[in-house]
Short mmCIF file of C-alpha atoms in Angstrom, two decimals:
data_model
loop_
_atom_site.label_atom_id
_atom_site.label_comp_id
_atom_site.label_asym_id
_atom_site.label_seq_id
_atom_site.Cartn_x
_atom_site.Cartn_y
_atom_site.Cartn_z
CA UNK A 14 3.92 7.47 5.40
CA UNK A 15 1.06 5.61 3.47
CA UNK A 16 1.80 2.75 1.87
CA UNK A 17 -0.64 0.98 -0.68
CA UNK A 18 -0.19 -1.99 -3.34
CA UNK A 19 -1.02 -2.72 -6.89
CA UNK A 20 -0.93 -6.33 -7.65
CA UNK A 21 -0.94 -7.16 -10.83
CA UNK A 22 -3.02 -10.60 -11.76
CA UNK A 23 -5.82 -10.30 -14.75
CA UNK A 24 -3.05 -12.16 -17.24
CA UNK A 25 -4.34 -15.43 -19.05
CA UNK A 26 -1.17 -17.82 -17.93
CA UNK A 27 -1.59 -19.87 -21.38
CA UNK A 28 1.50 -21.91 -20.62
CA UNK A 29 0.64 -23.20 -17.81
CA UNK A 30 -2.76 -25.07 -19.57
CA UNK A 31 -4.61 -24.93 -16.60
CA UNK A 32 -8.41 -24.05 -15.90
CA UNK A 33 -7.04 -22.29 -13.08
CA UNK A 34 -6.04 -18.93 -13.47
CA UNK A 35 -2.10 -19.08 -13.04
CA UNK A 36 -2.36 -16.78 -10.02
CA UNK A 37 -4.08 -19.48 -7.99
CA UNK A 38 -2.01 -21.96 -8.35
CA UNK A 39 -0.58 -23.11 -5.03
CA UNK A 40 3.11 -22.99 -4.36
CA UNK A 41 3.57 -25.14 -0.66
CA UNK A 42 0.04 -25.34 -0.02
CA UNK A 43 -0.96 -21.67 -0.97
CA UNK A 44 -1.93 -19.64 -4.04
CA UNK A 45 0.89 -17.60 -5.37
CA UNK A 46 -1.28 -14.08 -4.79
CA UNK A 47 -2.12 -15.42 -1.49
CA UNK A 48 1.64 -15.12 -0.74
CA UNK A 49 1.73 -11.79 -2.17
CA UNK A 50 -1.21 -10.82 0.15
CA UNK A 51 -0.28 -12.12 3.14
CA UNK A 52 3.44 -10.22 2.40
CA UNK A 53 2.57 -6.89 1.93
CA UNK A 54 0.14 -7.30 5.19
CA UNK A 55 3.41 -8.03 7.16
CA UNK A 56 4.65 -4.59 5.86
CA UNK A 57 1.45 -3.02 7.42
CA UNK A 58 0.18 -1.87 3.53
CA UNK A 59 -3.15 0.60 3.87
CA UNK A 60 -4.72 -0.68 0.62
CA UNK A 61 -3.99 -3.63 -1.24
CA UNK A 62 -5.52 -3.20 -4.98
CA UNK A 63 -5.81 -6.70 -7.05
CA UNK A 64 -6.26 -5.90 -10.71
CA UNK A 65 -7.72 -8.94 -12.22
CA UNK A 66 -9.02 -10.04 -15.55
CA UNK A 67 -9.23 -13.63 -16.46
CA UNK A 68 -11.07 -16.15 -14.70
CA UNK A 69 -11.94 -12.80 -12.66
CA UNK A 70 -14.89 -14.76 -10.49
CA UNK A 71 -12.78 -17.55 -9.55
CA UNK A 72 -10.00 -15.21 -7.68
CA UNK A 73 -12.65 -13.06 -6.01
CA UNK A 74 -13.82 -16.64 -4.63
CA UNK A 75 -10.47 -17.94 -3.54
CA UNK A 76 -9.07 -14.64 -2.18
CA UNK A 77 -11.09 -13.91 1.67
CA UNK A 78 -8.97 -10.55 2.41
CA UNK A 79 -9.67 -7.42 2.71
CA UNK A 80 -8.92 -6.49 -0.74
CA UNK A 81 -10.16 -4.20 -3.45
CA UNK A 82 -10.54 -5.64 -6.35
CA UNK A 83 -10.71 -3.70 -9.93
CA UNK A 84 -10.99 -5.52 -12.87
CA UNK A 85 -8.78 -4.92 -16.85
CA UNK A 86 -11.47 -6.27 -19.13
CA UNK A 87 -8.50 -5.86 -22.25
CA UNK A 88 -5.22 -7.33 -22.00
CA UNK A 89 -3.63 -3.90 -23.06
CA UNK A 90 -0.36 -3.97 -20.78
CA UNK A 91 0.97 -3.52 -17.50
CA UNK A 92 0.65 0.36 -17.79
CA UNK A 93 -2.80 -0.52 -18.75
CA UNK A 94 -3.28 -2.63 -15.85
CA UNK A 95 -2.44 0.28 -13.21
CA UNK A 96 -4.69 2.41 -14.52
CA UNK A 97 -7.60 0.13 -13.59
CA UNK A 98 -6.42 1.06 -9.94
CA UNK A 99 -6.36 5.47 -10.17
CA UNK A 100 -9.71 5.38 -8.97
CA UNK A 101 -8.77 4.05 -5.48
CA UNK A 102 -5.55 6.37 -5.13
CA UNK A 103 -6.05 9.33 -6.87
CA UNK A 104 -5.74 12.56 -4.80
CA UNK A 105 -3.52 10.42 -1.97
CA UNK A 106 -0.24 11.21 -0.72
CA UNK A 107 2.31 8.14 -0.21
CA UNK A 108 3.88 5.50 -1.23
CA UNK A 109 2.39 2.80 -3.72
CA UNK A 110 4.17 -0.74 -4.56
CA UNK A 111 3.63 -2.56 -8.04
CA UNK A 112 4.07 -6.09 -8.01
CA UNK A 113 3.18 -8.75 -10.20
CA UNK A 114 0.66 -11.93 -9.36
CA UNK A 115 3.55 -14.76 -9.87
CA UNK A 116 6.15 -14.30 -7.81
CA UNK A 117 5.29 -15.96 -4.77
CA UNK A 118 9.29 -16.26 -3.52
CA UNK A 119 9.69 -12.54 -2.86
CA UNK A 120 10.33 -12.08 0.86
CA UNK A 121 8.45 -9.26 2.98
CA UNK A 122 11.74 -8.27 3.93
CA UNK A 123 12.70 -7.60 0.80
CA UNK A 124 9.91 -5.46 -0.27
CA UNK A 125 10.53 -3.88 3.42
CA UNK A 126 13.84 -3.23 1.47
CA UNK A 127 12.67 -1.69 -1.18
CA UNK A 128 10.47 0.32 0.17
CA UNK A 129 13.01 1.93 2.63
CA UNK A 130 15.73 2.73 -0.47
CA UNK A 131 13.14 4.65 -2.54
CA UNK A 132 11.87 6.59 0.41
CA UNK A 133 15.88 7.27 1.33
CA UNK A 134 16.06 8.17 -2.11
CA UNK A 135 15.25 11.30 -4.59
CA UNK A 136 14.23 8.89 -7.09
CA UNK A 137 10.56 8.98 -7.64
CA UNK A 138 10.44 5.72 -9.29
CA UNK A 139 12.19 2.60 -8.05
CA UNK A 140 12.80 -0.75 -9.62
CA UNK A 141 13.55 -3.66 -8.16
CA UNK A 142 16.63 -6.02 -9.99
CA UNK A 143 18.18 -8.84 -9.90
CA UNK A 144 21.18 -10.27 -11.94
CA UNK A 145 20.38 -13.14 -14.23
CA UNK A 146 23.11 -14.88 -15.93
CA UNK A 147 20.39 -16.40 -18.81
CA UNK A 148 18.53 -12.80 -18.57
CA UNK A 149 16.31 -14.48 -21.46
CA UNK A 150 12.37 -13.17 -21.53
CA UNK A 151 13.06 -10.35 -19.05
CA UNK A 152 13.47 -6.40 -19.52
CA UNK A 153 16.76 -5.30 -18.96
CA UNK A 154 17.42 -2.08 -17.10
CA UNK A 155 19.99 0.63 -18.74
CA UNK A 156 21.89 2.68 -16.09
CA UNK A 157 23.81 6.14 -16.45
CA UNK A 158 26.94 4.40 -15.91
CA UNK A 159 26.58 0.76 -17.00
CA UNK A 160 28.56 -0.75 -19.61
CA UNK A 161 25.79 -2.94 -20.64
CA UNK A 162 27.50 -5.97 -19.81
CA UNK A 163 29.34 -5.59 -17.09
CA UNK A 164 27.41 -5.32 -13.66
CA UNK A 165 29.16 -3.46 -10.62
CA UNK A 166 27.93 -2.91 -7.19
CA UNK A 167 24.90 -0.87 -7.17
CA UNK A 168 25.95 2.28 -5.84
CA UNK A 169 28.19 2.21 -9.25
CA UNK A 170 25.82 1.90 -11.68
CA UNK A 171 24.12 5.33 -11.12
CA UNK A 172 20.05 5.76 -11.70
CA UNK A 173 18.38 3.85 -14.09
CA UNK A 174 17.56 5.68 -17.23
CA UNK A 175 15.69 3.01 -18.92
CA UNK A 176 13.77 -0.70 -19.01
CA UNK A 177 13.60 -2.51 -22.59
CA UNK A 178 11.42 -4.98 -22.93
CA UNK A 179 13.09 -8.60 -24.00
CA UNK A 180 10.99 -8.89 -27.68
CA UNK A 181 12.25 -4.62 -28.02
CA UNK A 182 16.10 -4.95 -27.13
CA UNK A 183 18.49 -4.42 -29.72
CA UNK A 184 21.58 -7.13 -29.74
CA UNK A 185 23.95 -4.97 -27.26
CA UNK A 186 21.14 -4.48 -24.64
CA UNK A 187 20.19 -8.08 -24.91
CA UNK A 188 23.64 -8.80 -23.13
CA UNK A 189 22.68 -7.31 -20.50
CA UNK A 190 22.17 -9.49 -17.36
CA UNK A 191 20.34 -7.23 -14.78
CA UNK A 192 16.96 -7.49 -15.29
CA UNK A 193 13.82 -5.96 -14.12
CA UNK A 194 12.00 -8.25 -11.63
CA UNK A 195 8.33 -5.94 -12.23
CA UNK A 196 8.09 -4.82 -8.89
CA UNK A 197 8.33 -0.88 -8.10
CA UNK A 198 7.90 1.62 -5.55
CA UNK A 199 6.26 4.59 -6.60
CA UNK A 200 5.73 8.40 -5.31
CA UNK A 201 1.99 7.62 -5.88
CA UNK A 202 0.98 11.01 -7.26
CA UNK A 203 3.84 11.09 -9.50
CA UNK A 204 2.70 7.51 -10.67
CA UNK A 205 -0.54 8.55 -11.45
CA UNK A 206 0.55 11.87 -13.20
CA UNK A 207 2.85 9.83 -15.62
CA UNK A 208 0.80 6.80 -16.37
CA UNK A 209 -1.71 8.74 -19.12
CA UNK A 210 1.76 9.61 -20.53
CA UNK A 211 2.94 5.87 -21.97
CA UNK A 212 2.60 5.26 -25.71
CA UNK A 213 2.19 2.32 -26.66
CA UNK A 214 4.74 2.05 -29.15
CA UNK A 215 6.32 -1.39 -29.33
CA UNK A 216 6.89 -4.68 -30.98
CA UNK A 217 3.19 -5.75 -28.88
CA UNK A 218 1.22 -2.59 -29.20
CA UNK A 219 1.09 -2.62 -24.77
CA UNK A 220 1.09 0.48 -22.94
CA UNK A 221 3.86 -1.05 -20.75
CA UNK A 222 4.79 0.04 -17.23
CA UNK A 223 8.27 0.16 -17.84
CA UNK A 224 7.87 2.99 -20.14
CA UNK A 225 7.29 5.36 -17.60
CA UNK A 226 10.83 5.25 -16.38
CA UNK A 227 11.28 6.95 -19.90
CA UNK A 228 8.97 9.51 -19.12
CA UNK A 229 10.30 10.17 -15.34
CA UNK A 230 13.72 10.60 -17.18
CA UNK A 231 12.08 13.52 -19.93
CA UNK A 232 10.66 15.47 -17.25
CA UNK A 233 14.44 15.49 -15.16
CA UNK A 234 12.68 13.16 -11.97
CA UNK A 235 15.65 10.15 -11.05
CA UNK A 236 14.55 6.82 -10.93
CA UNK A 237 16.48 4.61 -9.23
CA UNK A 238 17.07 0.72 -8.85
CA UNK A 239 17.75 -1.55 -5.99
CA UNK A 240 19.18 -4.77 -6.48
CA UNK A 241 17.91 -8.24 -5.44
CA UNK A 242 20.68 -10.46 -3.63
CA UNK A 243 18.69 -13.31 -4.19
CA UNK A 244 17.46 -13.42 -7.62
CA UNK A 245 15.37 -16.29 -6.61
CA UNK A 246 13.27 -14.42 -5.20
CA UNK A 247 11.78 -12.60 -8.49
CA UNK A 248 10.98 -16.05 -10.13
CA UNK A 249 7.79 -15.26 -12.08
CA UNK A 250 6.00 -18.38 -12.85
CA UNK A 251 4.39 -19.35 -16.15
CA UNK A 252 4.73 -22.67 -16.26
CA UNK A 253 4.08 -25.89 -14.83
CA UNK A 254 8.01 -26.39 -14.86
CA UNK A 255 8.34 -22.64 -13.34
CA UNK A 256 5.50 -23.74 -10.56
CA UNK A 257 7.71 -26.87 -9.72
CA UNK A 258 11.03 -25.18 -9.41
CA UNK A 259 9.50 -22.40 -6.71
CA UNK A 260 7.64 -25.32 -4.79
CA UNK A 261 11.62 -26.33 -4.63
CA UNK A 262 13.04 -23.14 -3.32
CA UNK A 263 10.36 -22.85 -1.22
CA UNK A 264 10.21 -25.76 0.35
CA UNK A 265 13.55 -25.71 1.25
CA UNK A 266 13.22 -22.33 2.77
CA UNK A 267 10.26 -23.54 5.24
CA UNK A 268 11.82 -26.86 6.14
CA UNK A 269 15.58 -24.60 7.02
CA UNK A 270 13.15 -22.43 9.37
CA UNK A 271 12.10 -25.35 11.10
CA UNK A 272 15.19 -26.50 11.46
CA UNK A 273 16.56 -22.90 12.55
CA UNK A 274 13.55 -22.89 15.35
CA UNK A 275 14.76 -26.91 16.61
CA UNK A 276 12.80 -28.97 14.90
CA UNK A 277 14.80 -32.13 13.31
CA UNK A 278 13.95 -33.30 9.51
CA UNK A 279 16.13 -36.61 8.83
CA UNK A 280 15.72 -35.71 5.33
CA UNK A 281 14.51 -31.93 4.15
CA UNK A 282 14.27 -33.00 0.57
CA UNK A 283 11.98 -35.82 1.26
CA UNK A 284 9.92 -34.12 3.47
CA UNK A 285 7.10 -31.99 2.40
CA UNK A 286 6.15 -28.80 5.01
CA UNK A 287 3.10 -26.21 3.61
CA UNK A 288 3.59 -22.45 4.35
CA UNK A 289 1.48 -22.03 6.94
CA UNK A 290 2.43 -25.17 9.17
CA UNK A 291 3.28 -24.27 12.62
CA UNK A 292 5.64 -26.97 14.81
CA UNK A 293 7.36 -26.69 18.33
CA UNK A 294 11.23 -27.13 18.96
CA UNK A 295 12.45 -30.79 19.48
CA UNK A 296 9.95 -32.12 17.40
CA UNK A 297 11.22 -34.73 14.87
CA UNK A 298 10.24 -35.66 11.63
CA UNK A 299 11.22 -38.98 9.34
CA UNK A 300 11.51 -38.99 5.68
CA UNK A 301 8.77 -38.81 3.45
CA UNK A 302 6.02 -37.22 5.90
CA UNK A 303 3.41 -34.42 4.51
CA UNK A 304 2.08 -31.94 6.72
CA UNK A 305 -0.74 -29.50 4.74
CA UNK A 306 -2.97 -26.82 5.57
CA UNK A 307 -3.38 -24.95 9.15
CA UNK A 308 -1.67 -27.77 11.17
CA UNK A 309 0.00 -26.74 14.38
CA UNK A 310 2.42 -29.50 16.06
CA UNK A 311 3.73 -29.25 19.80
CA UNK A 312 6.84 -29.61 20.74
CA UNK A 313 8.70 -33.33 21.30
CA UNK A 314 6.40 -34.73 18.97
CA UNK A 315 7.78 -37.50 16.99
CA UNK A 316 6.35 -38.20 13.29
CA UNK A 317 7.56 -41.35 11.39
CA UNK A 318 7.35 -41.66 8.06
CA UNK A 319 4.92 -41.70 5.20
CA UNK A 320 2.09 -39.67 7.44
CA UNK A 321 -0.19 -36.74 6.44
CA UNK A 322 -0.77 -34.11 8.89
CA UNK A 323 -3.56 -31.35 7.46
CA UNK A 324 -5.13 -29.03 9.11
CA UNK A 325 -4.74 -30.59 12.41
CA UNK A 326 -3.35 -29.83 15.73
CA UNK A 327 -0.90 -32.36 17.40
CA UNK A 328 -0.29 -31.32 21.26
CA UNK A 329 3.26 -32.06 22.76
CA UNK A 330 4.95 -35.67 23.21
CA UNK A 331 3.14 -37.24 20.94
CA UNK A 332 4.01 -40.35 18.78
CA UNK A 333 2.55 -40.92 14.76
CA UNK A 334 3.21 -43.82 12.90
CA UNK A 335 2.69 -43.79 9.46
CA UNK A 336 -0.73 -42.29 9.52
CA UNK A 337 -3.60 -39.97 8.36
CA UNK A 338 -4.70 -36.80 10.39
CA UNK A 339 -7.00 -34.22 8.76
CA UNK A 340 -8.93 -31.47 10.82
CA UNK A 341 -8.98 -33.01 13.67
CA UNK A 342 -7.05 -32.24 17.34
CA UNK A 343 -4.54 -34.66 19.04
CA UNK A 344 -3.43 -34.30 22.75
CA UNK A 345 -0.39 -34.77 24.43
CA UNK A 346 1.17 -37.75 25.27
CA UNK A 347 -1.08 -39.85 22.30
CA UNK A 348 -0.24 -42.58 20.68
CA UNK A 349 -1.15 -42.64 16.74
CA UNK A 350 -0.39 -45.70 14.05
CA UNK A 351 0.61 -47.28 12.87
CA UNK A 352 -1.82 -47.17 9.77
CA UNK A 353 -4.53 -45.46 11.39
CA UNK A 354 -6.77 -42.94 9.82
CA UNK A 355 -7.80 -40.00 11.85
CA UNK A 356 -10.76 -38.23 9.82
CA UNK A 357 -12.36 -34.60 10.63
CA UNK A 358 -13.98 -33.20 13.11
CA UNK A 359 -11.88 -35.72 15.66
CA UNK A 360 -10.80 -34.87 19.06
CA UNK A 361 -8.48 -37.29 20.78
CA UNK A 362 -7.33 -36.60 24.50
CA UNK A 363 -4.53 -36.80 26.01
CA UNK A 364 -3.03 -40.15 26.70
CA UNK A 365 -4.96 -42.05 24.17
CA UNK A 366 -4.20 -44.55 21.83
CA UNK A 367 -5.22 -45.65 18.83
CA UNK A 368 -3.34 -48.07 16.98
CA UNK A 369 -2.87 -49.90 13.88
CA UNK A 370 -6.14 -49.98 10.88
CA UNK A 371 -8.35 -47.52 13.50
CA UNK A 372 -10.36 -45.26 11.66
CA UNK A 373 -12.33 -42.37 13.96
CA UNK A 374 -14.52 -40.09 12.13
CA UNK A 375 -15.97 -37.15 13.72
CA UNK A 376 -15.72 -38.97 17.62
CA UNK A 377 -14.11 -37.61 20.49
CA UNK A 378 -11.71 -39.77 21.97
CA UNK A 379 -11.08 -39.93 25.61
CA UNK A 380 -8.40 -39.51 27.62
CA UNK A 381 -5.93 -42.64 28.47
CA UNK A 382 -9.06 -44.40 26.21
CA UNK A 383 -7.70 -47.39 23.84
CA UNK A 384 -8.51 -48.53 20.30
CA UNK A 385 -5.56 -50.56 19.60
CA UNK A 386 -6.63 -52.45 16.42
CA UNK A 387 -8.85 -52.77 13.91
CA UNK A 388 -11.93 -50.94 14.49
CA UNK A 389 -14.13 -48.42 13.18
CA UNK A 390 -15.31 -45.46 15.53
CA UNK A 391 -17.40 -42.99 13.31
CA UNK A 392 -20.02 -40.30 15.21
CA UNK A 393 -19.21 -40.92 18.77
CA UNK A 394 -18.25 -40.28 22.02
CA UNK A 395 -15.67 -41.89 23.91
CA UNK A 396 -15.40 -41.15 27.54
CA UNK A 397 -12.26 -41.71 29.67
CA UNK A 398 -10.19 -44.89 30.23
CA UNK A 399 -11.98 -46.89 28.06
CA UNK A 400 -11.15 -49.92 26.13
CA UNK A 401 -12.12 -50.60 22.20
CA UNK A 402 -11.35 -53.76 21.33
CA UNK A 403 -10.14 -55.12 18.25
CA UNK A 404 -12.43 -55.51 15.21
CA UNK A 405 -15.23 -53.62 16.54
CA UNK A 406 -17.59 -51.20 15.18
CA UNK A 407 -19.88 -48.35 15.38
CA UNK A 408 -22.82 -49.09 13.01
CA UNK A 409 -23.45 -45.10 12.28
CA UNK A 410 -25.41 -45.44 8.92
CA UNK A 411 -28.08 -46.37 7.49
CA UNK A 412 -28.05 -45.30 4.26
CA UNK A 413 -29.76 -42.28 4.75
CA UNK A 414 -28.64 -40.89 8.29
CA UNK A 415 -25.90 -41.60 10.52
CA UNK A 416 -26.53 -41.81 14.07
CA UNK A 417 -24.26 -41.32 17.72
CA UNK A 418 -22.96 -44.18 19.61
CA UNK A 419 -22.31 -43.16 23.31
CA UNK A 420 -19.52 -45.45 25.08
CA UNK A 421 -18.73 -43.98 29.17
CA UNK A 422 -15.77 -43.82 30.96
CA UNK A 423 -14.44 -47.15 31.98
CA UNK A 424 -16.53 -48.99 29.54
CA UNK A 425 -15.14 -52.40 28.12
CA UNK A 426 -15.98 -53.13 24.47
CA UNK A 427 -14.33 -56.94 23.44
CA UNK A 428 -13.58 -58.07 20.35
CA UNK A 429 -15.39 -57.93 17.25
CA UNK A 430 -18.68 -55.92 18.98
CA UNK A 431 -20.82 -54.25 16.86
CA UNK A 432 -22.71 -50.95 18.31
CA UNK A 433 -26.26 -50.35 16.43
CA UNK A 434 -26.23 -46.48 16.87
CA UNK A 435 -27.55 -44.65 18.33
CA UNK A 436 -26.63 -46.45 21.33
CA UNK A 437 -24.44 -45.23 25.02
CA UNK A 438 -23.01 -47.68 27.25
CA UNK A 439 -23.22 -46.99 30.32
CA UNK A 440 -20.38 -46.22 32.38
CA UNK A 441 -17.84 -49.44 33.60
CA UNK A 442 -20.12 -51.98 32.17
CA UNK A 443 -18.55 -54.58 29.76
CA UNK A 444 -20.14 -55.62 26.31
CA UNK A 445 -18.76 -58.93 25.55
CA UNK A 446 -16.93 -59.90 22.86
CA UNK A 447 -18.68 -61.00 19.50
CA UNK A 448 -21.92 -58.88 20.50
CA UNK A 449 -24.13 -56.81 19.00
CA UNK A 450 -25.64 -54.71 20.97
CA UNK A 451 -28.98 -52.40 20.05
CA UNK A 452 -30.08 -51.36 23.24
CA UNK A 453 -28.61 -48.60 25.89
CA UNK A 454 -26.22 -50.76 28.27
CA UNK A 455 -27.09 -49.57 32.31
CA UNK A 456 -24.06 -48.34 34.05
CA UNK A 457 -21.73 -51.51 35.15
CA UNK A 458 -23.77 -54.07 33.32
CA UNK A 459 -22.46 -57.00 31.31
CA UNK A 460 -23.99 -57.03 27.92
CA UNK A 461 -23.56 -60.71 26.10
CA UNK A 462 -25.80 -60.61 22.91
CA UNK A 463 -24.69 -63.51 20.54
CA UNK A 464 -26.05 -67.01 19.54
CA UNK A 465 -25.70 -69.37 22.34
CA UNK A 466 -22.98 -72.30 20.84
CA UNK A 467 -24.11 -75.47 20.00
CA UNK A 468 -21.75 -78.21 19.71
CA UNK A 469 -22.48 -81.57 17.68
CA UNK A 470 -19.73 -84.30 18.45
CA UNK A 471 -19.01 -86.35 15.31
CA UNK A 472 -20.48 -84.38 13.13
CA UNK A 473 -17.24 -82.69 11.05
CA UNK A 474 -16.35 -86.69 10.28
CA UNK A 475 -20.11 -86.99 8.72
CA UNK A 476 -19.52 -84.04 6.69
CA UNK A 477 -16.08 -84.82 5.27
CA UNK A 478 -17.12 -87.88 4.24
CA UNK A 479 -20.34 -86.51 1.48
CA UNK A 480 -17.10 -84.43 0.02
#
């Protein structure tokens, strides 16, 4: 069977006050139709259609996939909105799923769901519900057998006959409390034969895609309705409030699958996980830690609290304290923090350590090598076993263009050295502490390049005494 996808995202979002069109806006780290995307994929869709309309450039820059993209000029309805898509399925046998752009909680498995009941089905139309107890601002689907306020199992309610639109319900049909969530599953060729048949006859003057359950129902096809267990999962957003109360659900979702797969969080609901974060069993995690973006974390990997992890790998066993990691890769066994900053385009190997007020930026650091405080390694190279001592420096920059320092395996750097890139130390030489060195050190050299000390006896008292 074919499957294909209408997702529905050209609306403005004017509640949300945001230059961003709503459908961008990220919910853990990604934007809500990114979600979408990346859950029909997982249910092997053929063609996933994006009807946009607002801020139309912007989405076409955000969203990489392989997408087609059609575009409603007018805000004339969901109905409307299909339509844009007919080009791209017309004359195609299958199935075709509606769903809107804001509703970044619905599970694949759910739409896997759906998809499976209307196919079982005779319907040629199928809505997915879910029961609201405040059904306020959402079409409520009429059943055969419904007593509009009373909800039964689904297999009691019979077909749905009918979706009416909040601002078009009378008083009785406004008690009802199962509501549609605007996703459907559609016999596509039957969807595209009743589409050109929705008036436009309402309280907004919308050709509205609910209508054509009406229109199924005149020409004697069933439509049917499959119910949500987790209403949750339908939460459009529209607001910033909305946005903040699915980062909530969601978040607690990501951080329970973690847990499920044996990672330990001392406290899920101070701990911040994005979507797409990947982490090995028996890795543990302390309060107040955020880990963004692409990052993938090893197993046995311990991170204390108040670090950021993005877009970073972390290899097995090792330790963070209270650090910053972005787009960078950490080995096993390595020693982070406390307060260090780890910026991109840094590799440290295996073994190494780098301790508390290190900043590396764009160095690879070597294996068992040793920056343990205070120092600044930007642009370099670190071979193996080496030691960086505290308060030195790689002087990268020079207003205009940075430049490499080179330091070799073995290599000893002491205290407070500062290296004029671009420089390389040899390998096992020693640059002695308090230099500054601005010329390539041979291999197993001692480098001493600092005043020679003079000292005048007596002379402190002299000077005290003009105060």
């Amino acid at each position: 069977m074919n499957k294909y996808a209408i997702i529905l995202a050209a609306g403005k979002g004017t509640r949300m006050k945001s230059d961003l069109p709503k459908v961008l806006h990220p919910v853990c780290g990604t934007p809500m139709l990114q979600h979408i995307i990346n859950k029909l994929k997982k249910n092997d869709i053929d063609k996933i259609i994006v009807v946009i309309g607002h801020k139309s450039d912007k989405i076409r820059e955000t969203i990489q996939d392989d997408v087609i993209f059609v575009e409603q000029t007018e805000q004339n309805g969901t109905a409307h909105a299909v339509l844009q898509a007919v080009p791209h399925l017309a004359g195609k046998e299958g199935t075709t799923l509606v769903i809107t752009g804001d509703t970044p909680l619905i599970e694949e498995t759910t739409l896997e769901s759906l998809l499976q009941e209307h196919t079982n089905s005779r319907s040629k139309g199928t809505v997915l519900t879910a029961i609201q107890n405040n059904p306020t601002g959402y079409g409520r689907i009429i059943r055969e057998f419904n007593s509009v306020t009373d909800i039964h199992e689904d297999n009691k309610l019979g077909n749905v006959v009918g979706i009416v639109e909040e601002k078009d319900a009378d008083v009785s049909q406004k008690k009802i409390i199962e509501v549609n969530t605007g996703i459907f599953a559609f016999d596509n060729q039957t969807l595209l034969e009743g589409l050109p048949k929705i008036e436009n006859k309402n309280v907004q003057n919308e050709y509205y895609l609910t209508d054509i359950v009406s229109v199924f129902i005149e020409e004697g096809k069933e439509f049917g309705g499959y119910l949500l267990q987790d209403p949750n999962e339908a939460m459009g957003i529209n607001s910033r409030v909305q946005l903040s109360e699915a980062e909530t659900i969601m978040r607690k979702k990501i951080n329970q699958k973690h847990m499920d797969n044996g990672v330990t969080i001392i406290d899920p609901s101070n701990t911040y996980i994005e979507s797409e974060v990947m982490i090995g069993n028996d890795t543990i995690i302390y309060p107040g830690t955020v880990i963004k973006g692409n990052t993938i974390i090893g197993s046995g990997v311990t991170i204390h609290s108040n670090s950021e992890i993005q877009n970073a790998t972390i290899g097995n066993y090792s330790i963070i304290r209270q650090s910053v990691i972005h787009d960078s890769v950490v080995g096993q066994y390595v020693q982070i923090g406390p307060f260090a900053h780890i910026r991109p385009k840094t590799a440290i190997k295996n073994k190494a350590k780098v301790g508390n007020f290190v900043e590396l930026k764009g160095t690879t650091f070597g294996e068992g090598s040793k920056a343990n405080h205070l120092s600044y390694i930007g642009d370099s190279k670190v071979g193996d076993g080496v030691n960086i001592g505290c308060g030195t420096i790689t002087v990268n920059y020079d207003g205009k263009n940075k430049f490499k320092t080179i330091i070799e395996d073995g290599s000893f750097i002491g205290c407070n050295a500062n290296l004029m890139a671009p420089v390389t130390i040899g390998k096992n030489s020693i640059v002695a502490a308090g230099s500054t060195v601005t010329k390539d050190v041979p291999e197993d050299a001692l480098t001493i390049s600092r005043t020679k000390q003079e000292n005048k006896e007596g002379y402190a008292t002299k000077i005290k005494n003009r105060r």
